[in-house]
Tab-separated table of C-alpha atoms in Angstrom:
chain	number	residue	atom	x	y	z
A	602	MET	CA	-11.731	-18.250	-0.642
A	603	MET	CA	-9.449	-15.911	1.258
A	604	LEU	CA	-5.726	-15.299	1.379
A	605	ASN	CA	-4.253	-17.480	4.101
A	606	GLU	CA	-1.483	-16.301	6.359
A	607	ASN	CA	1.223	-17.992	4.298
A	608	VAL	CA	0.068	-16.227	1.130
A	609	LYS	CA	-0.083	-12.910	2.989
A	610	ARG	CA	3.374	-13.499	4.407
A	611	SER	CA	4.769	-14.402	0.971
A	612	PHE	CA	3.828	-10.936	-0.317
A	613	LYS	CA	5.957	-9.342	2.375
A	614	LYS	CA	8.741	-11.877	1.788
A	615	ARG	CA	8.884	-11.059	-1.918
A	616	LEU	CA	9.162	-7.379	-1.056
A	617	GLU	CA	11.849	-8.039	1.542
A	618	ASN	CA	13.784	-10.042	-1.046
A	619	GLY	CA	13.631	-7.084	-3.432
A	620	GLN	CA	11.344	-8.846	-5.909
A	621	PRO	CA	9.364	-6.134	-7.761
A	622	GLN	CA	5.654	-6.188	-6.961
A	623	LEU	CA	3.386	-4.254	-9.294
A	624	GLY	CA	0.120	-2.778	-8.110
A	625	THR	CA	-2.316	0.028	-8.747
A	626	PHE	CA	-4.687	2.173	-6.715
A	627	VAL	CA	-8.304	1.020	-6.966
A	628	LYS	CA	-10.925	3.724	-6.609
A	629	ILE	CA	-13.887	2.162	-8.424
A	630	ASN	CA	-16.195	-0.121	-6.451
A	631	SER	CA	-16.485	-2.794	-9.124
A	632	PRO	CA	-15.848	-6.557	-8.795
A	633	GLU	CA	-15.376	-6.686	-12.563
A	634	MET	CA	-12.582	-4.104	-12.364
A	635	ILE	CA	-10.794	-6.080	-9.678
A	636	GLU	CA	-11.211	-9.300	-11.670
A	637	LEU	CA	-9.690	-7.592	-14.712
A	638	LEU	CA	-6.707	-6.424	-12.689
A	639	GLY	CA	-6.243	-9.868	-11.180
A	640	MET	CA	-6.543	-11.638	-14.520
A	641	ALA	CA	-4.055	-9.178	-16.015
A	642	GLY	CA	-1.501	-10.375	-13.484
A	643	LEU	CA	-1.064	-7.546	-10.994
A	644	ASP	CA	0.605	-8.621	-7.758
A	645	PHE	CA	-1.464	-6.358	-5.539
A	646	ILE	CA	-3.953	-3.524	-5.390
A	647	ILE	CA	-4.251	-0.607	-3.002
A	648	ILE	CA	-7.909	0.018	-2.256
A	649	ASP	CA	-8.132	3.772	-1.830
A	650	MET	CA	-10.265	5.019	1.055
A	651	GLU	CA	-8.403	8.325	1.270
A	652	HIS	CA	-9.541	9.908	-1.985
A	653	THR	CA	-12.844	8.080	-2.489
A	654	THR	CA	-16.153	7.584	-0.713
A	655	LEU	CA	-15.612	3.831	-0.303
A	656	ALA	CA	-17.003	2.357	2.910
A	657	PHE	CA	-15.637	-0.656	4.793
A	658	HIS	CA	-18.499	-2.941	3.807
A	659	GLN	CA	-17.671	-2.218	0.154
A	660	VAL	CA	-13.956	-2.701	0.741
A	661	GLU	CA	-14.571	-6.123	2.290
A	662	GLN	CA	-16.316	-7.292	-0.882
A	663	MET	CA	-13.454	-5.897	-2.993
A	664	VAL	CA	-10.936	-7.822	-0.906
A	665	ARG	CA	-12.959	-11.013	-1.390
A	666	VAL	CA	-12.785	-10.663	-5.169
A	667	ALA	CA	-9.048	-9.969	-5.089
A	668	ASP	CA	-8.517	-13.043	-2.905
A	669	LEU	CA	-10.108	-15.217	-5.587
A	670	HIS	CA	-7.247	-14.198	-7.875
A	671	GLN	CA	-4.542	-14.525	-5.202
A	672	MET	CA	-3.953	-10.791	-5.539
A	673	SER	CA	-2.755	-9.100	-2.371
A	674	THR	CA	-4.736	-6.182	-0.990
A	675	ILE	CA	-3.489	-3.093	0.783
A	676	ILE	CA	-6.025	-0.594	2.098
A	677	ARG	CA	-5.076	3.067	1.994
A	678	LEU	CA	-6.922	4.356	5.013
A	679	PRO	CA	-8.646	7.727	5.418
A	680	ASP	CA	-6.869	8.199	8.773
A	681	SER	CA	-4.744	6.409	11.363
A	682	SER	CA	-7.473	5.904	13.948
A	683	ARG	CA	-7.669	2.647	15.880
A	684	SER	CA	-11.108	1.994	14.383
A	685	SER	CA	-9.948	2.370	10.774
A	686	ILE	CA	-6.876	0.195	11.248
A	687	LEU	CA	-8.844	-2.493	13.085
A	688	ARG	CA	-11.611	-2.675	10.498
A	689	ALA	CA	-9.184	-2.868	7.590
A	690	LEU	CA	-7.211	-5.715	9.110
A	691	ASP	CA	-10.214	-7.597	10.522
A	692	LEU	CA	-11.842	-7.778	7.088
A	693	GLY	CA	-8.849	-9.739	5.824
A	694	ALA	CA	-6.671	-7.311	3.879
A	695	THR	CA	-3.005	-8.110	3.370
A	696	GLY	CA	-2.075	-4.814	4.982
A	697	ILE	CA	-2.682	-1.117	5.421
A	698	GLN	CA	-1.171	2.079	4.047
A	699	VAL	CA	-1.523	5.307	6.021
A	700	PRO	CA	-1.161	8.709	4.308
A	701	GLN	CA	-0.342	12.190	5.583
A	702	ILE	CA	1.779	11.262	8.565
A	703	GLU	CA	4.102	13.853	10.098
A	704	HIS	CA	5.966	12.421	13.084
A	705	VAL	CA	7.680	9.231	14.192
A	706	ASP	CA	5.291	8.839	17.136
A	707	GLU	CA	2.397	8.547	14.693
A	708	VAL	CA	4.150	5.650	12.989
A	709	LYS	CA	4.818	3.913	16.297
A	710	GLU	CA	1.123	4.217	17.154
A	711	ILE	CA	0.123	2.807	13.759
A	712	VAL	CA	2.332	-0.237	14.308
A	713	ASP	CA	0.982	-0.669	17.843
A	714	LYS	CA	-2.638	-0.567	16.629
A	715	SER	CA	-1.842	-3.062	13.848
A	716	LYS	CA	-0.131	-5.751	15.921
A	717	TYR	CA	-1.586	-8.178	18.416
A	718	HIS	CA	-0.055	-8.563	21.873
A	719	PRO	CA	2.830	-8.707	22.698
A	720	GLN	CA	3.950	-6.585	19.713
A	721	GLY	CA	0.984	-4.240	19.949
A	722	SER	CA	-2.505	-3.569	21.213
A	723	ARG	CA	-4.770	-4.597	18.318
A	724	GLY	CA	-8.188	-5.589	19.622
A	725	LEU	CA	-8.875	-9.319	19.521
A	726	THR	CA	-11.873	-11.307	18.389
A	727	PHE	CA	-12.088	-14.445	16.283
A	728	ALA	CA	-15.524	-13.625	14.843
A	729	HIS	CA	-14.286	-11.787	11.765
A	730	ARG	CA	-13.058	-12.611	8.292
A	731	ALA	CA	-9.310	-12.392	8.961
A	732	ALA	CA	-9.699	-15.059	11.672
A	733	LYS	CA	-11.926	-17.180	9.414
A	734	PHE	CA	-15.013	-16.399	11.498
A	735	GLY	CA	-13.961	-18.628	14.353
A	736	ASN	CA	-12.425	-21.380	12.222
A	737	THR	CA	-9.194	-19.943	13.527
A	738	PRO	CA	-5.821	-21.718	13.407
A	739	SER	CA	-3.992	-21.955	16.720
A	740	ASN	CA	-1.099	-19.822	15.450
A	741	TYR	CA	-3.346	-17.042	14.145
A	742	LEU	CA	-1.988	-14.242	16.353
A	743	GLU	CA	1.646	-14.996	15.575
A	744	GLU	CA	0.999	-15.436	11.869
A	745	GLU	CA	-1.100	-12.290	11.601
A	746	ASN	CA	1.651	-10.241	13.257
A	747	LEU	CA	4.227	-11.685	10.856
A	748	ALA	CA	2.128	-11.530	7.711
A	749	THR	CA	0.475	-8.123	7.902
A	750	THR	CA	2.145	-5.448	5.772
A	751	ILE	CA	2.270	-1.951	7.275
A	752	ALA	CA	3.046	1.009	5.016
A	753	VAL	CA	3.143	4.749	5.592
A	754	HIS	CA	3.435	7.667	3.199
A	755	ILE	CA	6.327	10.075	3.095
A	756	GLU	CA	4.589	13.023	1.459
A	757	THR	CA	4.656	15.857	3.983
A	758	VAL	CA	7.428	18.177	5.139
A	759	GLY	CA	7.269	16.669	8.616
A	760	ALA	CA	7.536	13.083	7.407
A	761	PHE	CA	10.381	13.979	5.051
A	762	GLU	CA	12.339	15.762	7.767
A	763	ASN	CA	11.841	12.782	10.086
A	764	VAL	CA	12.328	10.034	7.509
A	765	GLU	CA	15.441	8.554	9.136
A	766	LYS	CA	13.679	8.191	12.494
A	767	ILE	CA	10.539	6.860	10.817
A	768	CYS	CA	12.592	4.184	9.067
A	769	GLU	CA	13.929	3.061	12.432
A	770	VAL	CA	10.460	2.124	13.726
A	771	GLU	CA	10.278	-1.600	14.401
A	772	GLY	CA	7.316	-3.280	12.765
A	773	LEU	CA	7.009	-0.789	9.917
A	774	ASP	CA	7.472	-2.528	6.566
A	775	VAL	CA	6.992	-0.147	3.633
A	776	VAL	CA	7.926	3.521	3.289
A	777	PHE	CA	5.888	4.837	0.364
A	778	ILE	CA	6.912	7.924	-1.562
A	779	GLY	CA	3.961	10.030	-2.701
A	780	PRO	CA	5.669	12.204	-5.338
A	781	LEU	CA	2.789	14.583	-6.034
A	782	ASP	CA	1.999	15.495	-2.422
A	783	LEU	CA	5.687	15.518	-1.539
A	784	SER	CA	6.468	17.932	-4.357
A	785	VAL	CA	3.690	20.275	-3.208
A	786	SER	CA	4.801	20.061	0.426
A	787	LEU	CA	8.439	20.766	-0.414
A	788	GLU	CA	7.494	23.340	-3.075
A	789	LEU	CA	9.398	21.471	-5.776
A	790	ASP	CA	8.460	20.197	-9.202
A	791	ALA	CA	7.106	16.639	-9.266
A	792	ASN	CA	9.827	15.251	-11.539
A	793	TYR	CA	11.747	12.722	-9.472
A	794	LEU	CA	13.776	11.379	-12.400
A	795	ASP	CA	15.964	14.399	-13.099
A	796	GLY	CA	14.058	17.325	-11.569
A	797	SER	CA	14.226	19.010	-8.194
A	798	LEU	CA	12.413	16.113	-6.472
A	799	ALA	CA	15.142	13.630	-7.428
A	800	ASP	CA	17.387	14.273	-4.420
A	801	PRO	CA	14.580	14.114	-1.811
A	802	VAL	CA	13.348	10.844	-3.309
A	803	MET	CA	16.817	9.308	-3.122
A	804	LYS	CA	17.186	10.511	0.451
A	805	ILE	CA	14.075	8.508	1.334
A	806	VAL	CA	15.283	5.443	-0.574
A	807	ASP	CA	18.681	5.626	1.133
A	808	ALA	CA	17.034	5.900	4.566
A	809	CYS	CA	15.065	2.742	3.766
A	810	ARG	CA	18.196	0.858	2.774
A	811	GLU	CA	20.042	1.883	5.917
A	812	ASN	CA	17.216	0.596	8.113
A	813	ASN	CA	16.043	-2.498	6.188
A	814	LYS	CA	12.744	-0.926	5.184
A	815	ILE	CA	11.012	-1.536	1.871
A	816	PRO	CA	10.799	1.565	-0.335
A	817	GLY	CA	7.707	2.136	-2.447
A	818	ILE	CA	6.797	4.709	-5.060
A	819	ALA	CA	4.002	5.786	-7.391
A	820	VAL	CA	4.737	5.605	-11.122
A	821	SER	CA	2.704	6.553	-14.156
A	822	ASN	CA	4.877	5.751	-17.166
A	823	GLU	CA	7.548	3.380	-18.424
A	824	GLU	CA	10.431	5.697	-17.585
A	825	GLN	CA	9.337	5.998	-13.957
A	826	TYR	CA	8.803	2.236	-13.737
A	827	LYS	CA	12.326	1.574	-15.032
A	828	PHE	CA	13.656	4.079	-12.503
A	829	ALA	CA	11.990	2.144	-9.681
A	830	ILE	CA	13.470	-1.131	-10.919
A	831	LYS	CA	16.945	0.379	-11.343
A	832	LYS	CA	16.911	1.895	-7.854
A	833	GLY	CA	15.734	-1.324	-6.233
A	834	ILE	CA	12.290	-0.056	-5.234
A	835	PRO	CA	10.108	-3.182	-5.155
A	836	TYR	CA	6.735	-1.752	-4.040
A	837	ILE	CA	5.582	-0.134	-7.278
A	838	VAL	CA	2.138	1.414	-7.716
A	839	TRP	CA	1.253	2.286	-11.309
A	840	SER	CA	-1.407	5.009	-11.413
A	841	SER	CA	-4.967	3.943	-10.597
A	842	ASP	CA	-7.862	2.145	-12.202
A	843	VAL	CA	-9.422	5.535	-12.983
A	844	ALA	CA	-6.246	6.870	-14.602
A	845	LEU	CA	-5.659	3.696	-16.616
A	846	PHE	CA	-9.246	3.704	-17.853
A	847	LYS	CA	-9.032	7.391	-18.759
A	848	GLN	CA	-5.801	6.860	-20.688
A	849	ALA	CA	-7.376	4.048	-22.679
A	850	ILE	CA	-10.500	6.088	-23.464
A	851	ASP	CA	-8.435	9.154	-24.413
A	852	SER	CA	-6.377	7.102	-26.875
A	853	VAL	CA	-9.560	5.757	-28.497
A	854	ILE	CA	-11.061	9.255	-28.798
A	855	ARG	CA	-7.853	10.654	-30.303
A	856	LEU	CA	-7.811	7.851	-32.875
A	857	ALA	CA	-11.477	8.350	-33.718
A	858	LYS	CA	-10.996	12.090	-34.269
A	859	GLN	CA	-8.202	11.419	-36.758
A	860	ASN	CA	-10.591	9.567	-39.056
């Protein structure tokens, strides 16, 4: 089973309608972990190739498992190369997320590499998973262009300074705020609720609203999650599988040491 174009497009539609979508970063190459996340009811996962050693053949199997649970899959790429973007989309992911961008031209190139002609220059073959290995519907190109979700990080000084122009790029869907990297880049504390990162975060959210882009943000606790809901940020990524597992283990160890 794989996510069809309509299911992929519905993920983007829910985001565009402002319906909160809850996900997490996945760093562990484990089908059982992905099944647990799907059974728990997450809307999507971001498979992390930036901060892990995951390879594309492993990612493809992870996407397959997520598809079985109708859980959307975004791949955070290690770079914005044509090869990385093509492989991620050809293996059938719902979309891509590109970190560490600096300039608007980078974003335009990412969109171009992600879209088929006439919207872009994505290489075409029907002998891959996204095109159902040749069992390809006649409207595949149009549907793939409509359904694919494209996200970029705002986490560098360059991206932050150019956020208004970045949000104007046609074909870009999600503008994701990486609070930790952004705080380091801007030399501010990482508290975006009431600390020095609060104003920069709202500047990014406002730029999204002015240009009909979908804002996204990383959260790690209930207060941050409620902030995202209150501010109308629908693309919400709660920690990672590693962090969630560590928190659970830490709570067990603390309890055990008390007895």
